[in-house]
mmCIF file of C-alpha atoms in Angstrom:
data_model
loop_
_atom_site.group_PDB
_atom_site.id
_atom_site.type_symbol
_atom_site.label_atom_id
_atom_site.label_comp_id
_atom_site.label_asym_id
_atom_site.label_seq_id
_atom_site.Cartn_x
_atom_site.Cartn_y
_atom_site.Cartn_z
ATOM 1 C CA UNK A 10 -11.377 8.071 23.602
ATOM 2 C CA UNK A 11 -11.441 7.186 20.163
ATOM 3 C CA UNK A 12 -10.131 8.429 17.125
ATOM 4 C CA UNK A 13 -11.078 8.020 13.626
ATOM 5 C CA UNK A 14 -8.726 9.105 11.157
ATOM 6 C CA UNK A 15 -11.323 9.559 7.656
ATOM 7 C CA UNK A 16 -10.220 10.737 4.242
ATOM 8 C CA UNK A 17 -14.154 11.016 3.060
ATOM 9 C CA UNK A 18 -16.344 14.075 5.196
ATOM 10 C CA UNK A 19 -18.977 12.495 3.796
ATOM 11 C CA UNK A 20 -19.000 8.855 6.324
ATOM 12 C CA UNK A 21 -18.658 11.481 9.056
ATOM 13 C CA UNK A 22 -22.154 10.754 10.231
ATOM 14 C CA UNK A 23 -22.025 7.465 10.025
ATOM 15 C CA UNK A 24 -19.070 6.751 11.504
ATOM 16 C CA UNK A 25 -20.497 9.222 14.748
ATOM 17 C CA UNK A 26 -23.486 7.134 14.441
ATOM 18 C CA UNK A 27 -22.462 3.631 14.994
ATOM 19 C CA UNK A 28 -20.116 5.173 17.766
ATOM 20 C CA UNK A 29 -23.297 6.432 19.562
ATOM 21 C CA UNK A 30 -24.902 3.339 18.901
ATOM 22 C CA UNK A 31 -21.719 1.375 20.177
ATOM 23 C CA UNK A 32 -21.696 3.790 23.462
ATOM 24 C CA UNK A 33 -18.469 5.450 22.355
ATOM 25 C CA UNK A 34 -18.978 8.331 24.506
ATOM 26 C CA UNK A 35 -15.831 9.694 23.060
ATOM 27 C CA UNK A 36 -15.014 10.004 19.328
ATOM 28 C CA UNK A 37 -13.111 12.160 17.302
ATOM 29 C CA UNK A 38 -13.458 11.707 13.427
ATOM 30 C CA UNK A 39 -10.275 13.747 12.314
ATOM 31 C CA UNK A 40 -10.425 14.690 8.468
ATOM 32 C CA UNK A 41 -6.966 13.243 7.978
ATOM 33 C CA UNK A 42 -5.299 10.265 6.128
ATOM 34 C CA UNK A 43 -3.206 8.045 8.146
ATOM 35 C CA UNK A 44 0.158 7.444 6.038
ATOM 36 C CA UNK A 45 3.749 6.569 5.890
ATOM 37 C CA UNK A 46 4.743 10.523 6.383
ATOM 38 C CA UNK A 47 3.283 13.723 6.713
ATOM 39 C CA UNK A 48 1.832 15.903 4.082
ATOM 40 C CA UNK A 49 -1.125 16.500 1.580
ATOM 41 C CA UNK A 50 -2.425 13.777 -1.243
ATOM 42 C CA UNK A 51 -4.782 14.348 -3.435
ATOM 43 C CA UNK A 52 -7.728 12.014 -4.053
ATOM 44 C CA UNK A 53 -9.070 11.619 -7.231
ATOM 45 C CA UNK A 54 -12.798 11.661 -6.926
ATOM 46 C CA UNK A 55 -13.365 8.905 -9.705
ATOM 47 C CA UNK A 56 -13.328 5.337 -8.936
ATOM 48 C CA UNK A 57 -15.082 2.922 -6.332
ATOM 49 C CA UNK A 58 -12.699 2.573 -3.634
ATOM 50 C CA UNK A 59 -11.928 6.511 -3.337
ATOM 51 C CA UNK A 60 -9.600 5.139 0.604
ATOM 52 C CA UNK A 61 -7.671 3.054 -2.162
ATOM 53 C CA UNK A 62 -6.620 6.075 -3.981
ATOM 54 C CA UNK A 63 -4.484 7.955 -0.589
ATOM 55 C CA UNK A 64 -0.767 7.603 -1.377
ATOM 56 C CA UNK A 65 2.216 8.230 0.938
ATOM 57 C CA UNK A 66 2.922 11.232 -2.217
ATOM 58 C CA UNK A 67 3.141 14.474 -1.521
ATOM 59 C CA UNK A 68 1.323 16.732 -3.537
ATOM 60 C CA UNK A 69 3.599 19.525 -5.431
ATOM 61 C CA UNK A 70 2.776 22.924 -3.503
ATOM 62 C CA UNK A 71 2.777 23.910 -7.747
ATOM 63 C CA UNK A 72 0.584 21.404 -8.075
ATOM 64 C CA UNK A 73 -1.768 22.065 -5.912
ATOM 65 C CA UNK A 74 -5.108 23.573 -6.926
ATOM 66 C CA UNK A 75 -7.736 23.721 -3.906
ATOM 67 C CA UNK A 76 -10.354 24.492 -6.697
ATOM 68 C CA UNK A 77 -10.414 21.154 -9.030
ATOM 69 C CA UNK A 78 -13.273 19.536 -9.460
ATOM 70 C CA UNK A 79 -11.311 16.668 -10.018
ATOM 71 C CA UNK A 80 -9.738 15.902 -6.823
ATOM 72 C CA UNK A 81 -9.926 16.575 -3.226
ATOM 73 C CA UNK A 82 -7.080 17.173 -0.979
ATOM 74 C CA UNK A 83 -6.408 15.365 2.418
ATOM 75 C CA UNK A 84 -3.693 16.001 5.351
ATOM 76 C CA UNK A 85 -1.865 12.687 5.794
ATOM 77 C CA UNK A 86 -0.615 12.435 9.363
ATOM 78 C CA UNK A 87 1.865 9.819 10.278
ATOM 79 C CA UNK A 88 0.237 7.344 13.737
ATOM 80 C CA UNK A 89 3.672 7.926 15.186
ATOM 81 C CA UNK A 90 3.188 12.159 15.001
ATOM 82 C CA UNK A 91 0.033 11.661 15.822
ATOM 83 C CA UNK A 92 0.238 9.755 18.992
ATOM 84 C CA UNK A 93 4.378 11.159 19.519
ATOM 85 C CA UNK A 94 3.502 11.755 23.663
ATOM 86 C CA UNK A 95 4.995 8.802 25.221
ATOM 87 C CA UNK A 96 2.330 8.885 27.485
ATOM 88 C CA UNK A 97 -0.764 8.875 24.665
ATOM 89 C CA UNK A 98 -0.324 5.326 23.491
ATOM 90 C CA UNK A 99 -3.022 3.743 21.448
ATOM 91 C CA UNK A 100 -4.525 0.648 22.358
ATOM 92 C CA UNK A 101 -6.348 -0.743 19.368
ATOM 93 C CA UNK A 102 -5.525 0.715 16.070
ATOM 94 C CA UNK A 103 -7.767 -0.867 13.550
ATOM 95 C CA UNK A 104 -6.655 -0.095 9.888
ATOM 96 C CA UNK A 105 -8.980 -0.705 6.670
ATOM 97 C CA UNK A 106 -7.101 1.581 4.086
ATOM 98 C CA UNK A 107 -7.895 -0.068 0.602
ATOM 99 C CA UNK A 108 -4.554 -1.223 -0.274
ATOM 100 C CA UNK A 109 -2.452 1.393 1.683
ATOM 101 C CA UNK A 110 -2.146 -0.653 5.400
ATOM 102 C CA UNK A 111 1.379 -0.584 4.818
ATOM 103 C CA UNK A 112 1.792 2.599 4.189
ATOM 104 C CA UNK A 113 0.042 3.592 7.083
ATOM 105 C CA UNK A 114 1.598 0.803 9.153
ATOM 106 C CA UNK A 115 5.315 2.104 8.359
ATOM 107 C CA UNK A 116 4.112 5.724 9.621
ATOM 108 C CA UNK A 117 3.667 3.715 13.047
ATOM 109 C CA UNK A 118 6.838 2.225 13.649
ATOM 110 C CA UNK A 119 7.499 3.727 16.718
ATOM 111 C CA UNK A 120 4.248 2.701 18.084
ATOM 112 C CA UNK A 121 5.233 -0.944 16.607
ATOM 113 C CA UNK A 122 8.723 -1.158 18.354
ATOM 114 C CA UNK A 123 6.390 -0.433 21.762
ATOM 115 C CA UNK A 124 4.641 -3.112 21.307
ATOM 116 C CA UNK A 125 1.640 -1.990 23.535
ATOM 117 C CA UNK A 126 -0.911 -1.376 21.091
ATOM 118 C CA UNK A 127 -2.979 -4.239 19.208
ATOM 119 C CA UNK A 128 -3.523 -3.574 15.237
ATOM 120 C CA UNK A 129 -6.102 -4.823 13.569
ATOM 121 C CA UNK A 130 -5.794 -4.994 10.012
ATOM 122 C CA UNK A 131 -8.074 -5.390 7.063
ATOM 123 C CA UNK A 132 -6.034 -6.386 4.680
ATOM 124 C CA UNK A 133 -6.216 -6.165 0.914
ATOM 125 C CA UNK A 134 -4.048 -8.069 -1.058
ATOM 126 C CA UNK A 135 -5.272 -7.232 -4.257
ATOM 127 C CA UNK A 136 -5.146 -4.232 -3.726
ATOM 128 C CA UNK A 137 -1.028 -3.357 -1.897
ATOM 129 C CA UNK A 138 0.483 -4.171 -4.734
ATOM 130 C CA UNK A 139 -0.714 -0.307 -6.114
ATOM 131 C CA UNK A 140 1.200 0.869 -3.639
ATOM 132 C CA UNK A 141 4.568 -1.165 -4.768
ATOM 133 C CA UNK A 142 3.920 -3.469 -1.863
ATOM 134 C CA UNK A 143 3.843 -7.332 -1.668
ATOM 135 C CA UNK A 144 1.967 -9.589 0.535
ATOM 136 C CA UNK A 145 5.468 -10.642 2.835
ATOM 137 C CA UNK A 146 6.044 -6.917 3.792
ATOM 138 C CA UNK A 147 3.114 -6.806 6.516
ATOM 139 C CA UNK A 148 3.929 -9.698 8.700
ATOM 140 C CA UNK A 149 8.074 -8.221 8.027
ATOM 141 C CA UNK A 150 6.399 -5.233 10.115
ATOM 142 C CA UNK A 151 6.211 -7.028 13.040
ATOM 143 C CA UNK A 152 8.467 -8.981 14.880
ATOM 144 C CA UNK A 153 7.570 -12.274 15.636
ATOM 145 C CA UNK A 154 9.362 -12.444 18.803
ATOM 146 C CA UNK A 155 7.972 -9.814 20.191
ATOM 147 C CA UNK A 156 4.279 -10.122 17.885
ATOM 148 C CA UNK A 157 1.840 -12.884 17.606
ATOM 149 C CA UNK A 158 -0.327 -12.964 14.632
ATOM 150 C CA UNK A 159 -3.303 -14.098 14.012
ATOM 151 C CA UNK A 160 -6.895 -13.856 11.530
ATOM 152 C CA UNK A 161 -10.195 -12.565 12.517
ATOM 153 C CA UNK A 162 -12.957 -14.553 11.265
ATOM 154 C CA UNK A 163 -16.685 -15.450 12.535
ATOM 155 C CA UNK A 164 -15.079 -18.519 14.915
ATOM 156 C CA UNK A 165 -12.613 -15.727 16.317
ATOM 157 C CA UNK A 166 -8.787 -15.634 16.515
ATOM 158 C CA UNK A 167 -6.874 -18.351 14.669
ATOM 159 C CA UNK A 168 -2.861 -18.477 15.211
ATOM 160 C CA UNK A 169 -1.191 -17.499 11.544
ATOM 161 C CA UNK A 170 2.866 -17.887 11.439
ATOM 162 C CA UNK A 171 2.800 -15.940 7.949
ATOM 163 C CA UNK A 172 0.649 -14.437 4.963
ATOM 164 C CA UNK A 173 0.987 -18.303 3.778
ATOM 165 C CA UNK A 174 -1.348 -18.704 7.126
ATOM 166 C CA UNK A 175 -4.425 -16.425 5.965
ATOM 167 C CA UNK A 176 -7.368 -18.742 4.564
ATOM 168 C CA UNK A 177 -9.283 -16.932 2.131
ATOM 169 C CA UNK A 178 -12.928 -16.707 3.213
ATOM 170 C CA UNK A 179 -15.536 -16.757 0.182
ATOM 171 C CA UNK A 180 -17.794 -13.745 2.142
ATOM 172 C CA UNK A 181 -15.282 -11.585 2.863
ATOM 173 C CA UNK A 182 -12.637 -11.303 0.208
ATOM 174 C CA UNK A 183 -10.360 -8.891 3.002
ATOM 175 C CA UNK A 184 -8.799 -10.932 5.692
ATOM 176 C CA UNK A 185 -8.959 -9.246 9.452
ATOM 177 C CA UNK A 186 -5.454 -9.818 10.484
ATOM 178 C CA UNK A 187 -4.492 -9.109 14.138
ATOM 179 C CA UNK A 188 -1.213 -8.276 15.325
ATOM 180 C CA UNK A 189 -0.884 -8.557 19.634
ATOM 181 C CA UNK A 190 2.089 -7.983 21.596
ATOM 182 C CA UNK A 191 3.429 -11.036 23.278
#
């Protein structure tokens, strides 16, 4: 089965689509953030990158007003709650979150210390540092005696040791960066 946690109802379709045209069989698109902890963010519905704008904060239950125009509202659900049975481990968890992977990565650490699941992560470093993040803090994530890392590019895997590792690539300014148990 797969799961596809989506902060925009309106990429429902197409994420069901390229599923069926994958042969997915199974997919659930779950109108949901992925984040750090659980509760409801609001998303402001100005700006190009509308995934950039999900925080890890909490909207006020005073501030909350289901009938802005302004914003739209979105459960954030920790990985780790989401996938708490011991026995419901992901294998792939492929995160492209604007900015916010390590938000969403620190909601996960209990899948993390597992180490049975493979993350793939589209990282944005122009972007984390919205979130008071610095490149360093994703590879600190993951242990690297227990982790191997590595970046996703058209050749396929290359070994990287550190965010020092990741060549830029001129057609795709957001590095895939894979993290696989050892």
């Amino acid at each position: 089965a797969v799961f596809a946690f989506e902060i925009q109802r309106e990429l429902f379709p197409l994420i069901e689509e390229a599923a069926v045209l994958n042969g997915f069989d199974l997919l659930r698109v779950l109108h949901a953030g992925a984040a750090q902890e659980a509760g409801l963010s609001a998303i402001p519905r100005s700006g190009v990158t509308l995934g950039g704008q999900l925080s890890d904060s909490k909207v006020d239950a005073a501030g909350f007003d289901p009938w802005t125009i302004l914003e739209d509202y979105v459960v954030t659900v920790p990985l780790d709650d989401a996938f708490a049975e011991k026995a419901v481990v992901p294998k792939i968890v492929k995160i492209d979150a604007e900015g916010h992977e390590i938000g969403i990565l620190r909601g996960a650490r209990r899948i993390i210390e597992r180490a049975e699941t493979t993350f793939v992560v589209e990282y944005h470093g122009h972007l984390i540092g919205n979130f008071g993040h610095s490149p360093a803090d994703l590879f600190a994530l993951f242990d690297p005696a227990r982790w191997e890392a590595f970046q996703l590019d058209d050749d396929g895997l290359k070994p990287v040791g550190g965010i020092g590792d990741v060549v830029p690539d001129p057609h795709d300014p957001n590095p895939k960066i894979v993290f696989q148990p050892r």
